[in-house]
Amino acid sequence: MEPFNTLDALVMPLDRENINTDDITPVRFLKSIRRVGFGPALFANWRYLDSQNTPNPDFVMNQPRYQGAQIILSRANFGAGSSREHAPWALWESGFRCIIAPSFADIFYNNCFNNGILLITLENSEIDTLFAEVTTQEGYRLYIDLPAQTVTTPSGRIFPFKLDSFKKEGLLKGLDNIGWTLQHADEISRYEERRRQETPWVFLHR
Amino acid sequence: MTTMPKTLFQKVWEAHVVREAPGEPTILYIDRQLAYEATSPQAFEGLRLAGRKVRQPNATFTTLDHNVPTRSRRVEDIVDESSAQMIATMERNAQEHHLPFFGFSDPRQGIVHVIGPELGITLPGMTVVCGDSHTSTHGALGAFAMGIGTSEVEHVLATQCLLQKRPRTLEVRINGTLPPGVFAKDVALALMAQFGTAVGTGYVMEFTGPVPRALTLEGRMTLCNLSIEAGARAGMVAPDERTIAYVRGRPFAPQGEEFERAATYWLSLRSDPDASYDHTIHLDVTHLEPQVTWGTNPGLGTGVNGRVPDPAQAKDPAERKAWERALAYMDLAPGIPLTEIHLDKVFIGSCTNSRIEDLREAARYAKGRKVAQGVQAMVVPGSTTVKRQAEEEGLSDIFRAAGFEWRESGCSMCLAMNGDQLAPGERCASTSNRNFEGRQGKGGRTHLVSPAMAAAAAIAGHFVDIRTWQVDE
Ligand code: SF4
């Protein structure tokens, strides 16, 4: 996983609530056993006009001013629905590294951090301010400082954000969770031994 | 000595803590993982690339559900190359890692969340995961069961553990008695209509009160299945005598003396009388009507005798915009009665509502009647076991005689990955769990209802209040 430290990038606004993972990556694009190749699936139902993938000029992602955006600004309950990790894979492949919203769905939240994408939760009033600015100022960028846990606007306003310290460390170092857990393999074995006594039916034999 | 009273969730959680340290996530032990062809290939690939092994091959059960054809069990009927590749990859991975596998022609094949409880793979008090959000279903047994992403599937394969931050607890107290013609599905839809689809975010929900108690285990599964749609990490119902009776004798459940020992433990898991939850919400279902969704998330619905709402009456601009968008997508005019919504397709199936009791309820309304002209209706059992049982009980004959298609088991049109799908603009009454834009096929329009409501809608060609119909007991 690629480490995340700071990011100075264009912002793309997606002004709707409850954007779900079927919206982010529709199922017809997901039929692959690989982890890559999902970029074209991103927001496909909104982004294309037809099955030939003709770009829909009204959708933000296709507007020239947002080309190269790496930050998405959106509304409450972003990432609801299916657990598909194809959603963060598609976001990553399309260049998005950070999403800012008032709230995120649980499974999507973990999936993004497991793929090096930073999710930032801000207050509704702060989100409103950012929406007002990004829609009126072409070329609007934000500066994300993960070590300091701040979002800085072009005019120098600073919005601090909260983040679990383990998730922060993982992102800063690009850490692999499995490696971390396996450092505690002895504890897992001890736990299994105890559970074999207490609830033997959990451990099946074949 | 007094001990702190604990909730069901706390008891199950604490029994699975491998390691807890300040500043670290909890290492939580996972008793069972279910895997299927769509979200696991990349996890096995990751394992291979890192040179890691599956830690507990007997704890991960695998099957095929999302991509399987439902018209037949012939391999030639798999919809396309990529589905075939996913299916072949699942089988190969199961073999390579010696995991139990219920493939194409196995009588135990079925939707992961149907076969888990049905086969006794998932049991009360367990931690259960699967790379599918509706893993919450298994919470009906009193398990802590949640959906995870593919990286986490790999994590569980390699370590049999998951890194977790302890979620908060939300008590959903459901009072009253369910009126005839109103089911667990309606309770869940009404809950979201009232509290929204993010009420559970960050929480594990425990359903308490007389209504979940009175539900069968299958009804509880429907309720817990939909807890994820309300944003919860998991839904749970405490084990009781009904739970014990349900689990007894299932193929992978303990037997004999070991079962009795397990049962005693399971019954001890219920929340202590004075246990406190982080938050409690209440719902009374005494006057609940059968529900129908009109929008593009499961919280946008109302009673069958209601009308499509007018965005002008929304409580704030954000809600108005959301309603406008939903009505435009659904092609519905404000103010029309839900019973005037006409349908092209009817889908009875999915891990929400495809178990034997669901099919029995649907069959009561289909019996002796005919599917309306112009409506294509299909019944897709949740597992091959359910299918066989329904055939033995004569339910399949009732459906066929009424003009419903009787299919093989699988996820089918719940997510339209196997070729069963809506064409753009088609309108469907569906017993599944998501009415999202394009969920059942690009441009398709989905209304969520109970199996009985779906069957009656197929007959009438539009939604009807099933409480006005005469049916056999
Ligand atoms: S039936 Fe639908 S919701 Fe359930 S597991 Fe299959 S695709 Fe997922």
mmCIF file of C-alpha atoms in Angstrom, chain A residues 15-18 20 22-23 27-28 30-35 38 45-46 48-49 77 80-86 89 104 106-107 110-111 114-115 164-166 176-182 184-185 187-189 191-192 194-206, chain B residues 15-19 23-25 27 29 31-32 41-42 52 55-58 61 67 79-80 82-83 85-86 89 98 100 131-133 147-152 154-155 158-159 161 163 197 201-202 233 254 258 261-262 265-266 297 321 325 415-417 434 436-437 439 442:
data_model
loop_
_atom_site.group_PDB
_atom_site.id
_atom_site.type_symbol
_atom_site.label_atom_id
_atom_site.label_comp_id
_atom_site.label_asym_id
_atom_site.label_seq_id
_atom_site.Cartn_x
_atom_site.Cartn_y
_atom_site.Cartn_z
ATOM 1 C CA ASP A 15 -23.471 16.920 -4.205
ATOM 2 C CA ARG A 16 -25.727 14.079 -3.126
ATOM 3 C CA GLU A 17 -26.357 12.096 0.021
ATOM 4 C CA ASN A 18 -26.214 8.323 0.430
ATOM 5 C CA ASN A 20 -23.729 3.861 -2.437
ATOM 6 C CA ASP A 22 -23.541 0.355 -6.566
ATOM 7 C CA ASP A 23 -23.346 4.013 -7.668
ATOM 8 C CA VAL A 27 -22.028 -4.568 -10.753
ATOM 9 C CA ARG A 28 -21.771 -5.143 -14.497
ATOM 10 C CA LEU A 30 -17.069 -5.982 -11.535
ATOM 11 C CA LYS A 31 -16.851 -9.337 -13.148
ATOM 12 C CA SER A 32 -13.149 -9.890 -12.810
ATOM 13 C CA ILE A 33 -10.882 -11.914 -10.577
ATOM 14 C CA ARG A 34 -8.254 -9.168 -10.610
ATOM 15 C CA ARG A 35 -7.697 -6.180 -8.370
ATOM 16 C CA PHE A 38 -11.914 -0.990 -12.420
ATOM 17 C CA ASN A 45 -24.213 4.939 -14.382
ATOM 18 C CA TRP A 46 -23.789 8.714 -14.126
ATOM 19 C CA TYR A 48 -21.675 7.596 -19.419
ATOM 20 C CA LEU A 49 -24.677 8.262 -21.626
ATOM 21 C CA ASN A 77 -23.506 8.364 4.397
ATOM 22 C CA ALA A 80 -23.445 2.837 1.790
ATOM 23 C CA GLY A 81 -24.462 -0.597 0.610
ATOM 24 C CA SER A 82 -22.418 -3.492 -0.678
ATOM 25 C CA SER A 83 -19.049 -4.429 0.838
ATOM 26 C CA ARG A 84 -17.359 -4.531 -2.592
ATOM 27 C CA GLU A 85 -13.767 -3.375 -2.361
ATOM 28 C CA HIS A 86 -13.989 -2.687 -6.093
ATOM 29 C CA TRP A 89 -10.053 0.096 -6.180
ATOM 30 C CA PHE A 104 -19.302 7.368 5.740
ATOM 31 C CA ASP A 106 -18.767 1.446 8.002
ATOM 32 C CA ILE A 107 -17.499 -1.221 5.618
ATOM 33 C CA ASN A 110 -12.386 0.353 6.410
ATOM 34 C CA ASN A 111 -12.026 -0.684 2.773
ATOM 35 C CA ASN A 114 -6.998 -0.676 3.557
ATOM 36 C CA ASN A 115 -6.276 0.746 0.106
ATOM 37 C CA ASP A 164 -8.111 6.853 14.775
ATOM 38 C CA SER A 165 -4.387 6.749 15.585
ATOM 39 C CA PHE A 166 -3.877 3.209 14.244
ATOM 40 C CA ASP A 176 0.001 -4.141 5.760
ATOM 41 C CA ASN A 177 -2.480 -5.124 8.488
ATOM 42 C CA ILE A 178 -1.899 -8.841 8.019
ATOM 43 C CA GLY A 179 1.785 -8.447 8.804
ATOM 44 C CA TRP A 180 0.895 -6.529 11.951
ATOM 45 C CA THR A 181 -1.560 -9.165 13.177
ATOM 46 C CA LEU A 182 0.833 -12.019 12.434
ATOM 47 C CA HIS A 184 0.782 -11.654 17.463
ATOM 48 C CA ALA A 185 0.486 -15.202 16.090
ATOM 49 C CA GLU A 187 -1.406 -14.922 21.157
ATOM 50 C CA ILE A 188 -3.786 -16.226 18.489
ATOM 51 C CA SER A 189 -2.567 -19.786 19.112
ATOM 52 C CA TYR A 191 -6.481 -18.061 22.327
ATOM 53 C CA GLU A 192 -7.382 -20.996 20.072
ATOM 54 C CA ARG A 194 -8.326 -21.931 25.344
ATOM 55 C CA ARG A 195 -11.392 -21.786 23.090
ATOM 56 C CA ARG A 196 -10.914 -25.448 22.131
ATOM 57 C CA GLN A 197 -11.524 -26.263 25.782
ATOM 58 C CA GLU A 198 -14.362 -23.813 26.386
ATOM 59 C CA THR A 199 -16.353 -24.099 23.160
ATOM 60 C CA PRO A 200 -15.018 -27.160 21.341
ATOM 61 C CA TRP A 201 -17.902 -27.218 18.850
ATOM 62 C CA VAL A 202 -16.505 -24.142 17.145
ATOM 63 C CA PHE A 203 -13.528 -26.123 15.846
ATOM 64 C CA LEU A 204 -14.599 -28.600 13.206
ATOM 65 C CA HIS A 205 -12.668 -31.711 12.305
ATOM 66 C CA ARG A 206 -12.707 -33.323 8.924
ATOM 67 C CA ALA B 15 -15.447 -14.090 24.198
ATOM 68 C CA HIS B 16 -13.539 -13.354 20.971
ATOM 69 C CA VAL B 17 -10.935 -10.837 22.061
ATOM 70 C CA VAL B 18 -7.463 -12.184 21.316
ATOM 71 C CA ARG B 19 -5.649 -9.003 22.177
ATOM 72 C CA GLY B 23 -3.899 2.721 20.877
ATOM 73 C CA GLU B 24 -4.396 -0.508 18.946
ATOM 74 C CA PRO B 25 -7.450 -2.009 17.314
ATOM 75 C CA ILE B 27 -7.634 -8.430 17.473
ATOM 76 C CA TYR B 29 -11.089 -14.001 16.648
ATOM 77 C CA ASP B 31 -15.093 -18.439 14.146
ATOM 78 C CA ARG B 32 -16.519 -18.727 10.641
ATOM 79 C CA PRO B 41 -10.462 -14.248 -5.844
ATOM 80 C CA GLN B 42 -8.328 -11.191 -5.076
ATOM 81 C CA ARG B 52 0.779 -17.129 3.196
ATOM 82 C CA ARG B 55 -4.772 -20.582 9.062
ATOM 83 C CA GLN B 56 -7.931 -22.627 9.711
ATOM 84 C CA PRO B 57 -9.128 -24.420 6.575
ATOM 85 C CA ASN B 58 -12.130 -25.857 8.447
ATOM 86 C CA PHE B 61 -16.849 -22.489 3.889
ATOM 87 C CA ASN B 67 -22.881 -15.707 -10.702
ATOM 88 C CA VAL B 79 -24.000 -16.039 -18.548
ATOM 89 C CA ASP B 80 -20.525 -15.162 -19.810
ATOM 90 C CA SER B 82 -16.070 -13.674 -16.734
ATOM 91 C CA SER B 83 -18.755 -15.339 -14.591
ATOM 92 C CA GLN B 85 -13.888 -17.604 -14.691
ATOM 93 C CA MET B 86 -14.992 -16.435 -11.245
ATOM 94 C CA THR B 89 -11.439 -19.671 -9.636
ATOM 95 C CA HIS B 98 -8.665 -27.562 1.308
ATOM 96 C CA PRO B 100 -15.218 -27.059 2.262
ATOM 97 C CA GLY B 131 -17.139 -10.499 1.906
ATOM 98 C CA ASP B 132 -20.747 -9.476 1.550
ATOM 99 C CA SER B 133 -22.600 -6.826 3.487
ATOM 100 C CA GLY B 147 -19.716 -7.970 6.052
ATOM 101 C CA ILE B 148 -16.104 -7.175 5.226
ATOM 102 C CA GLY B 149 -14.050 -6.083 2.222
ATOM 103 C CA THR B 150 -11.715 -8.272 0.216
ATOM 104 C CA SER B 151 -8.553 -7.115 2.048
ATOM 105 C CA GLU B 152 -10.222 -8.229 5.248
ATOM 106 C CA GLU B 154 -7.528 -12.092 3.052
ATOM 107 C CA HIS B 155 -6.745 -11.006 6.609
ATOM 108 C CA ALA B 158 -4.288 -15.652 6.909
ATOM 109 C CA THR B 159 -4.875 -14.955 10.603
ATOM 110 C CA CYS B 161 -8.758 -12.741 13.090
ATOM 111 C CA LEU B 163 -8.819 -5.890 13.432
ATOM 112 C CA THR B 197 -30.740 4.463 6.444
ATOM 113 C CA THR B 201 -23.910 3.732 11.503
ATOM 114 C CA GLY B 202 -21.161 2.807 13.967
ATOM 115 C CA ARG B 233 -22.329 -3.037 11.326
ATOM 116 C CA PRO B 254 -22.688 -30.096 17.508
ATOM 117 C CA GLU B 258 -21.924 -31.511 23.102
ATOM 118 C CA ARG B 261 -23.468 -28.113 26.548
ATOM 119 C CA ALA B 262 -23.469 -25.627 23.702
ATOM 120 C CA TYR B 265 -23.858 -21.599 26.778
ATOM 121 C CA TRP B 266 -25.945 -20.049 24.001
ATOM 122 C CA ASN B 297 -32.911 3.647 -0.980
ATOM 123 C CA LYS B 321 -33.597 17.209 -3.758
ATOM 124 C CA ARG B 325 -34.021 12.678 -7.843
ATOM 125 C CA LEU B 415 -27.870 -7.832 -7.985
ATOM 126 C CA ALA B 416 -28.132 -8.892 -11.612
ATOM 127 C CA MET B 417 -24.705 -10.438 -11.959
ATOM 128 C CA ARG B 434 -31.688 -2.815 -2.309
ATOM 129 C CA PHE B 436 -30.595 1.484 -5.528
ATOM 130 C CA GLU B 437 -30.375 2.974 -9.013
ATOM 131 C CA ARG B 439 -29.148 -2.454 -8.767
ATOM 132 C CA LYS B 442 -29.069 -0.454 -15.573
#
